[in-house]
Amino acid sequence: MKSSEELTIGELAERFGLATHVLRHWESMGLIEPARRAGGQRRYGQDALARVALIVMGKEAGLGLRELSAVLSAPDPMDHRDLLRRHVVELEQRIARARAAKDLIEHALACPHRFADCPHAREQIAARIPPAGAPARA
């Protein structure tokens, strides 16, 4: 690979719309690694483009950097099936909450009643009030 095919940290960050400090942090976590250093400056090979894209995709899927580090550092990402399965369950829960929120907002937009007077809204509100003595939910 010619040095002209290598990217500086600034060029790599710019391609993805990231700040350079983000890439430095990912490097400190072992998620990415410069191909070499030239005069103290990081140089990234073309494979870094795919690696950063993969990290961005993982983050968009809701994986944390530690989870990504575990998955990406394994010889086979499927070595972490339990982690990925747990994450799927978390995503399904978030999707269900988002759908319920969307349904409530759509109902509010279509409902002829004020929100406080709407029987559907009152039912939803009542369902969210914890019983006396119950532990608080976050």
PDB file of C-alpha atoms in Angstrom:
ATOM      1  CA  MET A   1       0.000   0.000   0.000  1.00  0.00           C
ATOM      2  CA  LYS A   2       1.363   3.371  -0.956  1.00  0.00           C
ATOM      3  CA  SER A   3       1.466   6.081   1.684  1.00  0.00           C
ATOM      4  CA  SER A   4      -0.932   8.082  -0.524  1.00  0.00           C
ATOM      5  CA  GLU A   5      -3.505   5.326   0.100  1.00  0.00           C
ATOM      6  CA  GLU A   6      -3.103   5.771   3.834  1.00  0.00           C
ATOM      7  CA  LEU A   7      -5.267   8.171   5.753  1.00  0.00           C
ATOM      8  CA  THR A   8      -4.364  10.534   8.550  1.00  0.00           C
ATOM      9  CA  ILE A   9      -6.557  10.450  11.625  1.00  0.00           C
ATOM     10  CA  GLY A  10      -8.142  13.695  10.439  1.00  0.00           C
ATOM     11  CA  GLU A  11      -8.948  12.257   7.019  1.00  0.00           C
ATOM     12  CA  LEU A  12     -10.403   9.088   8.530  1.00  0.00           C
ATOM     13  CA  ALA A  13     -12.497  11.069  11.009  1.00  0.00           C
ATOM     14  CA  GLU A  14     -13.722  13.424   8.287  1.00  0.00           C
ATOM     15  CA  ARG A  15     -14.881  10.537   6.079  1.00  0.00           C
ATOM     16  CA  PHE A  16     -17.278   9.490   8.844  1.00  0.00           C
ATOM     17  CA  GLY A  17     -18.132  12.900  10.254  1.00  0.00           C
ATOM     18  CA  LEU A  18     -16.396  12.070  13.545  1.00  0.00           C
ATOM     19  CA  ALA A  19     -14.111  14.106  15.749  1.00  0.00           C
ATOM     20  CA  THR A  20     -10.519  12.920  15.864  1.00  0.00           C
ATOM     21  CA  HIS A  21     -10.744  12.483  19.631  1.00  0.00           C
ATOM     22  CA  VAL A  22     -13.410   9.810  19.021  1.00  0.00           C
ATOM     23  CA  LEU A  23     -10.969   7.792  16.907  1.00  0.00           C
ATOM     24  CA  ARG A  24      -8.233   8.277  19.509  1.00  0.00           C
ATOM     25  CA  HIS A  25     -10.612   6.951  22.168  1.00  0.00           C
ATOM     26  CA  TRP A  26     -11.502   3.968  20.003  1.00  0.00           C
ATOM     27  CA  GLU A  27      -7.805   3.365  19.510  1.00  0.00           C
ATOM     28  CA  SER A  28      -7.201   3.483  23.275  1.00  0.00           C
ATOM     29  CA  MET A  29      -9.896   0.811  23.646  1.00  0.00           C
ATOM     30  CA  GLY A  30      -8.263  -1.377  21.011  1.00  0.00           C
ATOM     31  CA  LEU A  31     -11.105  -0.999  18.517  1.00  0.00           C
ATOM     32  CA  ILE A  32      -8.910   0.464  15.783  1.00  0.00           C
ATOM     33  CA  GLU A  33      -5.188   0.540  15.233  1.00  0.00           C
ATOM     34  CA  PRO A  34      -3.098   2.694  12.932  1.00  0.00           C
ATOM     35  CA  ALA A  35      -1.335   0.793  10.174  1.00  0.00           C
ATOM     36  CA  ARG A  36       1.809   2.717  11.041  1.00  0.00           C
ATOM     37  CA  ARG A  37       3.065   5.989  12.359  1.00  0.00           C
ATOM     38  CA  ALA A  38       4.940   8.428  10.174  1.00  0.00           C
ATOM     39  CA  GLY A  39       6.792  11.139  12.046  1.00  0.00           C
ATOM     40  CA  GLY A  40       4.617  10.521  15.091  1.00  0.00           C
ATOM     41  CA  GLN A  41       1.428  10.874  13.029  1.00  0.00           C
ATOM     42  CA  ARG A  42      -1.067   8.032  12.838  1.00  0.00           C
ATOM     43  CA  ARG A  43      -1.637   6.560   9.383  1.00  0.00           C
ATOM     44  CA  TYR A  44      -4.580   4.288   8.738  1.00  0.00           C
ATOM     45  CA  GLY A  45      -4.818   1.760   5.952  1.00  0.00           C
ATOM     46  CA  GLN A  46      -7.853   1.207   3.783  1.00  0.00           C
ATOM     47  CA  ASP A  47      -8.974  -1.607   6.108  1.00  0.00           C
ATOM     48  CA  ALA A  48      -9.581   1.054   8.775  1.00  0.00           C
ATOM     49  CA  LEU A  49     -12.482   2.363   6.679  1.00  0.00           C
ATOM     50  CA  ALA A  50     -14.317  -0.949   7.016  1.00  0.00           C
ATOM     51  CA  ARG A  51     -13.438  -1.215  10.694  1.00  0.00           C
ATOM     52  CA  VAL A  52     -14.744   2.287  11.501  1.00  0.00           C
ATOM     53  CA  ALA A  53     -17.885   1.610   9.446  1.00  0.00           C
ATOM     54  CA  LEU A  54     -18.426  -1.590  11.447  1.00  0.00           C
ATOM     55  CA  ILE A  55     -17.985   0.280  14.748  1.00  0.00           C
ATOM     56  CA  VAL A  56     -20.415   2.983  13.636  1.00  0.00           C
ATOM     57  CA  MET A  57     -22.944   0.309  12.634  1.00  0.00           C
ATOM     58  CA  GLY A  58     -22.535  -1.413  16.000  1.00  0.00           C
ATOM     59  CA  LYS A  59     -23.062   1.849  17.852  1.00  0.00           C
ATOM     60  CA  GLU A  60     -26.146   2.602  15.748  1.00  0.00           C
ATOM     61  CA  ALA A  61     -27.436  -0.837  16.761  1.00  0.00           C
ATOM     62  CA  GLY A  62     -27.020   0.250  20.370  1.00  0.00           C
ATOM     63  CA  LEU A  63     -23.925  -1.722  21.283  1.00  0.00           C
ATOM     64  CA  GLY A  64     -21.563  -0.057  23.714  1.00  0.00           C
ATOM     65  CA  LEU A  65     -17.850   0.272  23.044  1.00  0.00           C
ATOM     66  CA  ARG A  66     -16.977  -2.466  25.547  1.00  0.00           C
ATOM     67  CA  GLU A  67     -19.438  -4.814  23.877  1.00  0.00           C
ATOM     68  CA  LEU A  68     -18.060  -3.919  20.462  1.00  0.00           C
ATOM     69  CA  SER A  69     -14.539  -4.459  21.710  1.00  0.00           C
ATOM     70  CA  ALA A  70     -15.447  -7.933  22.951  1.00  0.00           C
ATOM     71  CA  VAL A  71     -17.209  -8.887  19.737  1.00  0.00           C
ATOM     72  CA  LEU A  72     -14.627  -7.410  17.371  1.00  0.00           C
ATOM     73  CA  SER A  73     -11.602  -8.750  19.208  1.00  0.00           C
ATOM     74  CA  ALA A  74     -12.839 -12.345  19.109  1.00  0.00           C
ATOM     75  CA  PRO A  75     -11.550 -14.607  16.346  1.00  0.00           C
ATOM     76  CA  ASP A  76     -15.208 -15.293  15.565  1.00  0.00           C
ATOM     77  CA  PRO A  77     -17.837 -12.701  16.587  1.00  0.00           C
ATOM     78  CA  MET A  78     -20.257 -15.593  17.106  1.00  0.00           C
ATOM     79  CA  ASP A  79     -18.142 -16.523  20.132  1.00  0.00           C
ATOM     80  CA  HIS A  80     -20.285 -13.854  21.821  1.00  0.00           C
ATOM     81  CA  ARG A  81     -23.716 -15.184  20.925  1.00  0.00           C
ATOM     82  CA  ASP A  82     -24.999 -14.671  24.489  1.00  0.00           C
ATOM     83  CA  LEU A  83     -24.021 -10.990  24.431  1.00  0.00           C
ATOM     84  CA  LEU A  84     -25.676 -10.544  21.042  1.00  0.00           C
ATOM     85  CA  ARG A  85     -28.824 -12.410  22.122  1.00  0.00           C
ATOM     86  CA  ARG A  86     -29.119 -10.227  25.244  1.00  0.00           C
ATOM     87  CA  HIS A  87     -28.757  -7.186  23.050  1.00  0.00           C
ATOM     88  CA  VAL A  88     -31.539  -8.400  20.751  1.00  0.00           C
ATOM     89  CA  VAL A  89     -33.838  -8.717  23.787  1.00  0.00           C
ATOM     90  CA  GLU A  90     -32.938  -5.148  24.848  1.00  0.00           C
ATOM     91  CA  LEU A  91     -33.629  -3.880  21.330  1.00  0.00           C
ATOM     92  CA  GLU A  92     -37.005  -5.643  21.273  1.00  0.00           C
ATOM     93  CA  GLN A  93     -37.913  -3.982  24.582  1.00  0.00           C
ATOM     94  CA  ARG A  94     -36.868  -0.554  23.282  1.00  0.00           C
ATOM     95  CA  ILE A  95     -38.835  -1.100  20.077  1.00  0.00           C
ATOM     96  CA  ALA A  96     -41.937  -2.051  22.086  1.00  0.00           C
ATOM     97  CA  ARG A  97     -41.602   1.091  24.233  1.00  0.00           C
ATOM     98  CA  ALA A  98     -41.089   3.245  21.139  1.00  0.00           C
ATOM     99  CA  ARG A  99     -44.168   1.727  19.448  1.00  0.00           C
ATOM    100  CA  ALA A 100     -46.261   2.326  22.573  1.00  0.00           C
ATOM    101  CA  ALA A 101     -45.057   5.937  22.695  1.00  0.00           C
ATOM    102  CA  LYS A 102     -45.839   6.408  19.002  1.00  0.00           C
ATOM    103  CA  ASP A 103     -49.320   4.913  19.462  1.00  0.00           C
ATOM    104  CA  LEU A 104     -50.010   7.236  22.397  1.00  0.00           C
ATOM    105  CA  ILE A 105     -48.881  10.307  20.447  1.00  0.00           C
ATOM    106  CA  GLU A 106     -50.883   9.300  17.377  1.00  0.00           C
ATOM    107  CA  HIS A 107     -53.944   8.794  19.596  1.00  0.00           C
ATOM    108  CA  ALA A 108     -53.410  12.215  21.175  1.00  0.00           C
ATOM    109  CA  LEU A 109     -53.233  13.804  17.713  1.00  0.00           C
ATOM    110  CA  ALA A 110     -56.480  12.170  16.606  1.00  0.00           C
ATOM    111  CA  CYS A 111     -58.402  12.377  19.877  1.00  0.00           C
ATOM    112  CA  PRO A 112     -61.129  15.024  20.137  1.00  0.00           C
ATOM    113  CA  HIS A 113     -60.639  15.258  23.932  1.00  0.00           C
ATOM    114  CA  ARG A 114     -58.059  17.215  25.871  1.00  0.00           C
ATOM    115  CA  PHE A 115     -55.299  14.844  26.932  1.00  0.00           C
ATOM    116  CA  ALA A 116     -56.307  15.021  30.629  1.00  0.00           C
ATOM    117  CA  ASP A 117     -59.943  14.190  29.727  1.00  0.00           C
ATOM    118  CA  CYS A 118     -59.244  11.402  27.252  1.00  0.00           C
ATOM    119  CA  PRO A 119     -60.287   7.986  28.623  1.00  0.00           C
ATOM    120  CA  HIS A 120     -57.438   6.282  26.739  1.00  0.00           C
ATOM    121  CA  ALA A 121     -54.852   8.707  28.117  1.00  0.00           C
ATOM    122  CA  ARG A 122     -56.269   8.369  31.627  1.00  0.00           C
ATOM    123  CA  GLU A 123     -55.977   4.586  31.324  1.00  0.00           C
ATOM    124  CA  GLN A 124     -52.355   4.896  30.189  1.00  0.00           C
ATOM    125  CA  ILE A 125     -51.567   7.306  33.019  1.00  0.00           C
ATOM    126  CA  ALA A 126     -53.197   5.051  35.619  1.00  0.00           C
ATOM    127  CA  ALA A 127     -51.192   2.086  34.342  1.00  0.00           C
ATOM    128  CA  ARG A 128     -47.969   4.034  34.958  1.00  0.00           C
ATOM    129  CA  ILE A 129     -48.737   4.886  38.588  1.00  0.00           C
ATOM    130  CA  PRO A 130     -46.966   2.328  40.777  1.00  0.00           C
ATOM    131  CA  PRO A 131     -48.921   0.817  43.645  1.00  0.00           C
ATOM    132  CA  ALA A 132     -48.176   2.089  47.142  1.00  0.00           C
ATOM    133  CA  GLY A 133     -45.108   0.443  48.624  1.00  0.00           C
ATOM    134  CA  ALA A 134     -43.835  -0.813  45.260  1.00  0.00           C
ATOM    135  CA  PRO A 135     -40.171  -0.152  44.453  1.00  0.00           C
ATOM    136  CA  ALA A 136     -39.615   2.727  42.059  1.00  0.00           C
ATOM    137  CA  ARG A 137     -38.748   1.926  38.436  1.00  0.00           C
ATOM    138  CA  ALA A 138     -36.121   3.913  36.575  1.00  0.00           C
TER     139      ALA A 138
END
